């Protein structure tokens, strides 16, 4: 149980860090981005897989599958805009999808 809680805390902190990165881009979407977002995305993905593996028989697929699909779209958008600044529409999609994933995570099904 301790390992699960540590992974969950790390997952939450990485997710909050990614939201913070998006929030800092709010004023200037064209600002230069470093690799921190990519590193946080990898941490979110790996801790999410580890959390699902630890709870394997009792996984809530109603939450896991939509969040996985959302993270795939977020990853594709980040790859598409890796070397160039976000467009306003791409930034709003990233922010909206990230908040949707957070909402799915906290709603009890």
PDB file of C-alpha atoms in Angstrom:
ATOM      1  CA  UNK A   1       0.000   0.000   0.000  1.00  0.00           C
ATOM      2  CA  UNK A   2       2.899   2.346   0.708  1.00  0.00           C
ATOM      3  CA  UNK A   3       4.298   1.841  -2.802  1.00  0.00           C
ATOM      4  CA  UNK A   4       0.882   2.598  -4.315  1.00  0.00           C
ATOM      5  CA  UNK A   5       0.561   5.810  -2.285  1.00  0.00           C
ATOM      6  CA  UNK A   6       4.075   6.942  -3.217  1.00  0.00           C
ATOM      7  CA  UNK A   7       3.373   6.302  -6.899  1.00  0.00           C
ATOM      8  CA  UNK A   8       0.046   8.114  -6.632  1.00  0.00           C
ATOM      9  CA  UNK A   9       1.720  11.124  -5.034  1.00  0.00           C
ATOM     10  CA  UNK A  10       4.425  11.165  -7.704  1.00  0.00           C
ATOM     11  CA  UNK A  11       1.740  10.856 -10.402  1.00  0.00           C
ATOM     12  CA  UNK A  12      -0.214  13.756  -8.903  1.00  0.00           C
ATOM     13  CA  UNK A  13       2.882  15.968  -8.555  1.00  0.00           C
ATOM     14  CA  UNK A  14       3.912  15.318 -12.166  1.00  0.00           C
ATOM     15  CA  UNK A  15       0.382  16.103 -13.332  1.00  0.00           C
ATOM     16  CA  UNK A  16       0.301  19.295 -11.262  1.00  0.00           C
ATOM     17  CA  UNK A  17       3.710  20.249 -12.684  1.00  0.00           C
ATOM     18  CA  UNK A  18       2.435  19.760 -16.238  1.00  0.00           C
ATOM     19  CA  UNK A  19      -0.601  21.931 -15.452  1.00  0.00           C
ATOM     20  CA  UNK A  20       1.760  24.544 -14.013  1.00  0.00           C
ATOM     21  CA  UNK A  21       3.788  24.532 -17.240  1.00  0.00           C
ATOM     22  CA  UNK A  22       0.606  25.069 -19.239  1.00  0.00           C
ATOM     23  CA  UNK A  23      -0.469  27.836 -16.850  1.00  0.00           C
ATOM     24  CA  UNK A  24       2.839  29.671 -17.284  1.00  0.00           C
ATOM     25  CA  UNK A  25       2.220  29.714 -21.031  1.00  0.00           C
ATOM     26  CA  UNK A  26      -1.169  31.419 -20.554  1.00  0.00           C
ATOM     27  CA  UNK A  27       0.129  34.965 -21.126  1.00  0.00           C
ATOM     28  CA  UNK A  28       2.556  34.120 -23.930  1.00  0.00           C
ATOM     29  CA  UNK A  29       1.757  30.939 -25.814  1.00  0.00           C
ATOM     30  CA  UNK A  30       4.708  31.517 -28.152  1.00  0.00           C
ATOM     31  CA  UNK A  31       7.213  31.431 -25.275  1.00  0.00           C
ATOM     32  CA  UNK A  32      10.113  29.002 -25.516  1.00  0.00           C
ATOM     33  CA  UNK A  33       9.457  25.596 -23.944  1.00  0.00           C
ATOM     34  CA  UNK A  34      12.080  23.251 -22.582  1.00  0.00           C
ATOM     35  CA  UNK A  35      11.987  19.473 -22.164  1.00  0.00           C
ATOM     36  CA  UNK A  36      10.379  19.618 -18.702  1.00  0.00           C
ATOM     37  CA  UNK A  37       6.910  18.968 -20.122  1.00  0.00           C
ATOM     38  CA  UNK A  38       8.151  15.889 -21.947  1.00  0.00           C
ATOM     39  CA  UNK A  39       9.848  14.557 -18.814  1.00  0.00           C
ATOM     40  CA  UNK A  40       6.702  15.147 -16.756  1.00  0.00           C
ATOM     41  CA  UNK A  41       4.613  13.422 -19.431  1.00  0.00           C
ATOM     42  CA  UNK A  42       6.867  10.376 -19.295  1.00  0.00           C
ATOM     43  CA  UNK A  43       6.601  10.327 -15.491  1.00  0.00           C
ATOM     44  CA  UNK A  44       2.801  10.574 -15.730  1.00  0.00           C
ATOM     45  CA  UNK A  45       2.709   7.700 -18.199  1.00  0.00           C
ATOM     46  CA  UNK A  46       5.043   5.411 -16.239  1.00  0.00           C
ATOM     47  CA  UNK A  47       3.426   6.047 -12.868  1.00  0.00           C
ATOM     48  CA  UNK A  48      -0.022   5.549 -14.420  1.00  0.00           C
ATOM     49  CA  UNK A  49       1.052   2.182 -15.819  1.00  0.00           C
ATOM     50  CA  UNK A  50       2.564   1.208 -12.459  1.00  0.00           C
ATOM     51  CA  UNK A  51      -0.602   2.244 -10.597  1.00  0.00           C
ATOM     52  CA  UNK A  52      -2.746   0.184 -12.968  1.00  0.00           C
ATOM     53  CA  UNK A  53      -0.402  -2.787 -12.589  1.00  0.00           C
ATOM     54  CA  UNK A  54      -0.614  -2.628  -8.801  1.00  0.00           C
ATOM     55  CA  UNK A  55      -4.435  -2.615  -8.865  1.00  0.00           C
ATOM     56  CA  UNK A  56      -4.692  -4.975 -11.847  1.00  0.00           C
ATOM     57  CA  UNK A  57      -7.705  -7.172 -11.167  1.00  0.00           C
ATOM     58  CA  UNK A  58      -9.793  -4.259  -9.907  1.00  0.00           C
ATOM     59  CA  UNK A  59      -8.979  -1.621 -12.524  1.00  0.00           C
ATOM     60  CA  UNK A  60     -11.741   0.873 -13.263  1.00  0.00           C
ATOM     61  CA  UNK A  61     -11.677   0.733 -17.062  1.00  0.00           C
ATOM     62  CA  UNK A  62     -14.287   3.504 -17.288  1.00  0.00           C
ATOM     63  CA  UNK A  63     -11.613   5.887 -16.047  1.00  0.00           C
ATOM     64  CA  UNK A  64      -8.408   4.329 -17.377  1.00  0.00           C
ATOM     65  CA  UNK A  65      -9.358   3.993 -21.047  1.00  0.00           C
ATOM     66  CA  UNK A  66     -10.629   7.579 -21.576  1.00  0.00           C
ATOM     67  CA  UNK A  67      -7.618   9.011 -19.747  1.00  0.00           C
ATOM     68  CA  UNK A  68      -5.293   6.892 -21.862  1.00  0.00           C
ATOM     69  CA  UNK A  69      -6.930   8.161 -25.046  1.00  0.00           C
ATOM     70  CA  UNK A  70      -6.704  11.747 -23.798  1.00  0.00           C
ATOM     71  CA  UNK A  71      -2.999  11.328 -23.044  1.00  0.00           C
ATOM     72  CA  UNK A  72      -2.437   9.905 -26.524  1.00  0.00           C
ATOM     73  CA  UNK A  73      -3.998  13.045 -28.038  1.00  0.00           C
ATOM     74  CA  UNK A  74      -1.934  15.261 -25.714  1.00  0.00           C
ATOM     75  CA  UNK A  75       1.210  13.378 -26.735  1.00  0.00           C
ATOM     76  CA  UNK A  76       0.420  13.768 -30.435  1.00  0.00           C
ATOM     77  CA  UNK A  77      -0.138  17.508 -29.983  1.00  0.00           C
ATOM     78  CA  UNK A  78       3.118  17.864 -28.059  1.00  0.00           C
ATOM     79  CA  UNK A  79       5.016  15.938 -30.736  1.00  0.00           C
ATOM     80  CA  UNK A  80       3.468  18.027 -33.499  1.00  0.00           C
ATOM     81  CA  UNK A  81       4.512  21.266 -31.814  1.00  0.00           C
ATOM     82  CA  UNK A  82       7.837  20.030 -30.412  1.00  0.00           C
ATOM     83  CA  UNK A  83      10.080  22.546 -32.181  1.00  0.00           C
ATOM     84  CA  UNK A  84       7.624  25.373 -32.722  1.00  0.00           C
ATOM     85  CA  UNK A  85       5.355  27.402 -30.494  1.00  0.00           C
ATOM     86  CA  UNK A  86       1.794  26.290 -29.860  1.00  0.00           C
ATOM     87  CA  UNK A  87      -1.005  27.812 -31.853  1.00  0.00           C
ATOM     88  CA  UNK A  88      -3.768  29.293 -29.757  1.00  0.00           C
ATOM     89  CA  UNK A  89      -6.120  26.460 -30.735  1.00  0.00           C
ATOM     90  CA  UNK A  90      -3.559  23.750 -29.895  1.00  0.00           C
ATOM     91  CA  UNK A  91      -2.850  25.397 -26.535  1.00  0.00           C
ATOM     92  CA  UNK A  92      -6.547  25.491 -25.652  1.00  0.00           C
ATOM     93  CA  UNK A  93      -6.940  21.844 -26.697  1.00  0.00           C
ATOM     94  CA  UNK A  94      -3.966  20.844 -24.523  1.00  0.00           C
ATOM     95  CA  UNK A  95      -5.260  22.766 -21.537  1.00  0.00           C
ATOM     96  CA  UNK A  96      -8.823  21.501 -21.961  1.00  0.00           C
ATOM     97  CA  UNK A  97      -7.787  17.882 -22.395  1.00  0.00           C
ATOM     98  CA  UNK A  98      -5.464  18.071 -19.393  1.00  0.00           C
ATOM     99  CA  UNK A  99      -8.245  19.484 -17.224  1.00  0.00           C
ATOM    100  CA  UNK A 100     -10.635  16.830 -18.576  1.00  0.00           C
ATOM    101  CA  UNK A 101      -8.175  14.098 -17.577  1.00  0.00           C
ATOM    102  CA  UNK A 102      -7.955  15.642 -14.094  1.00  0.00           C
ATOM    103  CA  UNK A 103     -11.732  15.732 -13.883  1.00  0.00           C
ATOM    104  CA  UNK A 104     -12.010  12.086 -14.909  1.00  0.00           C
ATOM    105  CA  UNK A 105      -9.431  11.197 -12.267  1.00  0.00           C
ATOM    106  CA  UNK A 106     -11.354  12.746  -9.369  1.00  0.00           C
ATOM    107  CA  UNK A 107     -14.930  11.819 -10.312  1.00  0.00           C
ATOM    108  CA  UNK A 108     -16.201   8.684  -8.624  1.00  0.00           C
ATOM    109  CA  UNK A 109     -17.759   6.214 -11.058  1.00  0.00           C
TER     110      UNK A 109
END
